[in-house]
Amino acid sequence: VKFSMKEKIILFGGTFDPIHNGHIKVALCAYDKINASKIILIPARRSPHKQKQPAAADTDRLAMLQLATENNSKFQISNIELNRAEPSYTIDTVRQLRLKYGQDAEFYWLLGSDMLRDLPLWHKINELLDECCICLMNRGGYEKPDFDSLKGKLSPENIEKLRRNMIETPLIKISSTEIREKLLNDEDVSQYLAPKVLDYIKRRRLYAAKD
């Protein structure tokens, strides 16, 4: 077996509104399985597929990402999508990072397996699948993604590539949406968030009921 000496870099995009322990856990799980050299967290301005804006401002989401990862050198944060004009597409992000890290870097874009259905709608999806490995994260306890649903929408090679690059990740019992709801209702969320992130949220009164 020839081991590639290429640098393997995980790209993990999301609204991170707020970033929680589940995000960190699945990213580290992928880091070990891929044998990556770093994880780049990429907060999104807004998904082209979602009409709803993130609840927290860009600066607050960046600050929380920094607080959540400050003691872990495996993580880096890129504000590449926050600084780009709308609409912002994943392929543009990958190409911009390619200029920074060079042709030899191997990019692995992490994606929740619930996003598989919408994948054929992504901007220049076939080019994207050529330029980086999209790794679907299949959460423990969930059914395997239905790759057959992609037949006729993506090339057989790309469907096979997606199937091959699937990663089993730990089951995460919480979402950012649920955390925001709990904060709104003054419920305890300390088990889901890094202490400094929770402290920041409370100090800035993020996600609290508007007076």
Tab-separated table of C-alpha atoms in Angstrom, residues 47-192:
chain	number	residue	atom	x	y	z
A	47	SER	CA	-26.924	28.805	3.455
A	48	PRO	CA	-28.174	29.498	-0.082
A	49	HIS	CA	-30.788	26.795	0.712
A	50	LYS	CA	-31.950	28.337	3.987
A	51	GLN	CA	-33.900	31.539	4.055
A	52	LYS	CA	-33.507	31.991	7.774
A	53	GLN	CA	-30.609	34.121	8.964
A	54	PRO	CA	-28.371	32.922	11.811
A	55	ALA	CA	-29.690	34.199	15.148
A	56	ALA	CA	-26.283	35.419	16.350
A	57	ALA	CA	-24.194	37.992	14.505
A	58	ASP	CA	-21.150	36.865	12.487
A	59	THR	CA	-18.768	38.399	15.026
A	60	ASP	CA	-20.445	36.539	17.901
A	61	ARG	CA	-20.391	33.204	16.073
A	62	LEU	CA	-16.681	33.687	15.291
A	63	ALA	CA	-15.950	34.594	18.912
A	64	MET	CA	-17.745	31.452	20.135
A	65	LEU	CA	-15.805	29.274	17.674
A	66	GLN	CA	-12.563	30.756	18.997
A	67	LEU	CA	-13.558	30.138	22.617
A	68	ALA	CA	-14.692	26.561	21.893
A	69	THR	CA	-11.413	25.593	20.200
A	70	GLU	CA	-8.773	27.803	21.831
A	71	ASN	CA	-7.072	24.950	23.703
A	72	ASN	CA	-7.077	22.529	20.785
A	73	SER	CA	-4.414	23.020	18.127
A	74	LYS	CA	-6.204	20.647	15.724
A	75	PHE	CA	-8.761	23.358	14.974
A	76	GLN	CA	-8.469	26.477	12.863
A	77	ILE	CA	-11.204	28.946	11.987
A	78	SER	CA	-11.691	30.559	8.602
A	79	ASN	CA	-13.911	33.590	8.055
A	80	ILE	CA	-13.635	33.111	4.276
A	81	GLU	CA	-17.422	32.740	3.806
A	82	LEU	CA	-18.316	35.590	6.151
A	83	ASN	CA	-16.185	37.942	4.051
A	84	ARG	CA	-17.584	36.879	0.686
A	85	ALA	CA	-20.501	38.538	-1.065
A	86	GLU	CA	-23.711	36.567	-1.416
A	87	PRO	CA	-24.492	34.069	-2.652
A	88	SER	CA	-21.683	32.016	-1.152
A	89	TYR	CA	-21.018	28.591	-2.643
A	90	THR	CA	-18.994	25.686	-1.262
A	91	ILE	CA	-17.067	25.321	-4.531
A	92	ASP	CA	-15.789	28.913	-4.211
A	93	THR	CA	-14.639	28.209	-0.663
A	94	VAL	CA	-12.787	25.060	-1.702
A	95	ARG	CA	-11.080	26.853	-4.611
A	96	GLN	CA	-10.073	29.780	-2.422
A	97	LEU	CA	-8.592	27.439	0.203
A	98	ARG	CA	-6.857	25.484	-2.570
A	99	LEU	CA	-4.920	28.656	-3.453
A	100	LYS	CA	-3.821	28.897	0.166
A	101	TYR	CA	-2.881	25.258	0.818
A	102	GLY	CA	-1.666	24.228	-2.626
A	103	GLN	CA	-2.557	21.550	-5.160
A	104	ASP	CA	-1.277	18.721	-3.001
A	105	ALA	CA	-3.601	19.216	-0.070
A	106	GLU	CA	-6.497	16.772	0.133
A	107	PHE	CA	-9.726	18.415	1.285
A	108	TYR	CA	-12.454	16.505	3.115
A	109	TRP	CA	-15.716	18.419	3.441
A	110	LEU	CA	-17.821	17.118	6.343
A	111	LEU	CA	-21.541	16.977	5.812
A	112	GLY	CA	-24.416	15.580	7.859
A	113	SER	CA	-25.960	12.635	6.037
A	114	ASP	CA	-29.360	14.369	6.254
A	115	MET	CA	-27.996	16.749	3.590
A	116	LEU	CA	-27.530	13.981	1.019
A	117	ARG	CA	-30.935	14.493	-0.587
A	118	ASP	CA	-30.176	18.142	-1.440
A	119	LEU	CA	-26.652	17.485	-2.672
A	120	PRO	CA	-27.563	17.291	-6.406
A	121	LEU	CA	-28.945	20.847	-6.104
A	122	TRP	CA	-25.607	22.248	-4.956
A	123	HIS	CA	-23.886	24.743	-7.231
A	124	LYS	CA	-21.464	22.917	-9.614
A	125	ILE	CA	-21.786	19.742	-7.552
A	126	ASN	CA	-19.914	17.491	-9.989
A	127	GLU	CA	-16.949	19.867	-10.058
A	128	LEU	CA	-17.047	20.072	-6.278
A	129	LEU	CA	-16.949	16.279	-5.991
A	130	ASP	CA	-13.887	16.280	-8.266
A	131	GLU	CA	-12.106	18.919	-6.215
A	132	CYS	CA	-12.709	17.622	-2.703
A	133	CYS	CA	-13.949	14.533	-0.892
A	134	ILE	CA	-17.387	15.089	0.537
A	135	CYS	CA	-17.623	12.949	3.666
A	136	LEU	CA	-21.125	12.211	4.825
A	137	MET	CA	-21.278	11.776	8.573
A	138	ASN	CA	-23.649	8.989	9.457
A	139	ARG	CA	-24.673	9.338	13.083
A	140	GLY	CA	-24.735	6.250	15.234
A	141	GLY	CA	-28.196	4.697	15.435
A	142	TYR	CA	-29.374	6.298	12.190
A	143	GLU	CA	-30.057	4.413	8.987
A	144	LYS	CA	-27.384	4.520	6.325
A	145	PRO	CA	-27.959	7.260	3.743
A	146	ASP	CA	-29.863	6.196	0.631
A	147	PHE	CA	-27.271	6.579	-2.113
A	148	ASP	CA	-29.598	5.001	-4.684
A	149	SER	CA	-31.745	8.131	-4.532
A	150	LEU	CA	-28.905	9.942	-6.322
A	151	LYS	CA	-29.015	7.726	-9.424
A	152	GLY	CA	-29.506	9.795	-12.539
A	153	LYS	CA	-28.675	12.988	-10.628
A	154	LEU	CA	-24.934	12.433	-10.081
A	155	SER	CA	-22.440	10.374	-12.044
A	156	PRO	CA	-22.035	6.725	-10.926
A	157	GLU	CA	-18.361	7.499	-10.071
A	158	ASN	CA	-19.369	10.349	-7.786
A	159	ILE	CA	-22.083	8.294	-6.088
A	160	GLU	CA	-19.520	5.566	-5.473
A	161	LYS	CA	-17.083	8.132	-4.089
A	162	LEU	CA	-19.704	9.416	-1.647
A	163	ARG	CA	-20.479	5.874	-0.547
A	164	ARG	CA	-16.785	5.169	0.008
A	165	ASN	CA	-16.161	8.347	1.992
A	166	MET	CA	-18.963	7.900	4.510
A	167	ILE	CA	-17.858	8.237	8.132
A	168	GLU	CA	-19.645	6.725	11.110
A	169	THR	CA	-19.775	9.356	13.854
A	170	PRO	CA	-21.043	9.256	17.437
A	171	LEU	CA	-24.729	9.929	17.937
A	172	ILE	CA	-25.207	13.530	19.012
A	173	LYS	CA	-28.373	14.067	20.998
A	174	ILE	CA	-28.582	17.841	20.622
A	175	SER	CA	-28.815	20.474	17.898
A	176	SER	CA	-28.069	24.203	17.882
A	177	THR	CA	-31.795	24.829	17.373
A	178	GLU	CA	-32.661	22.937	20.576
A	179	ILE	CA	-29.906	24.748	22.479
A	180	ARG	CA	-31.293	28.128	21.378
A	181	GLU	CA	-34.773	27.087	22.530
A	182	LYS	CA	-33.458	25.974	25.913
A	183	LEU	CA	-31.567	29.249	26.356
A	184	LEU	CA	-34.707	31.174	25.480
A	185	ASN	CA	-36.537	29.266	28.241
A	186	ASP	CA	-33.711	29.716	30.756
A	187	GLU	CA	-33.001	25.966	30.828
A	188	ASP	CA	-29.588	24.548	31.709
A	189	VAL	CA	-27.408	23.881	28.641
A	190	SER	CA	-24.043	23.592	30.393
A	191	GLN	CA	-23.608	19.948	29.328
A	192	TYR	CA	-23.775	20.905	25.650
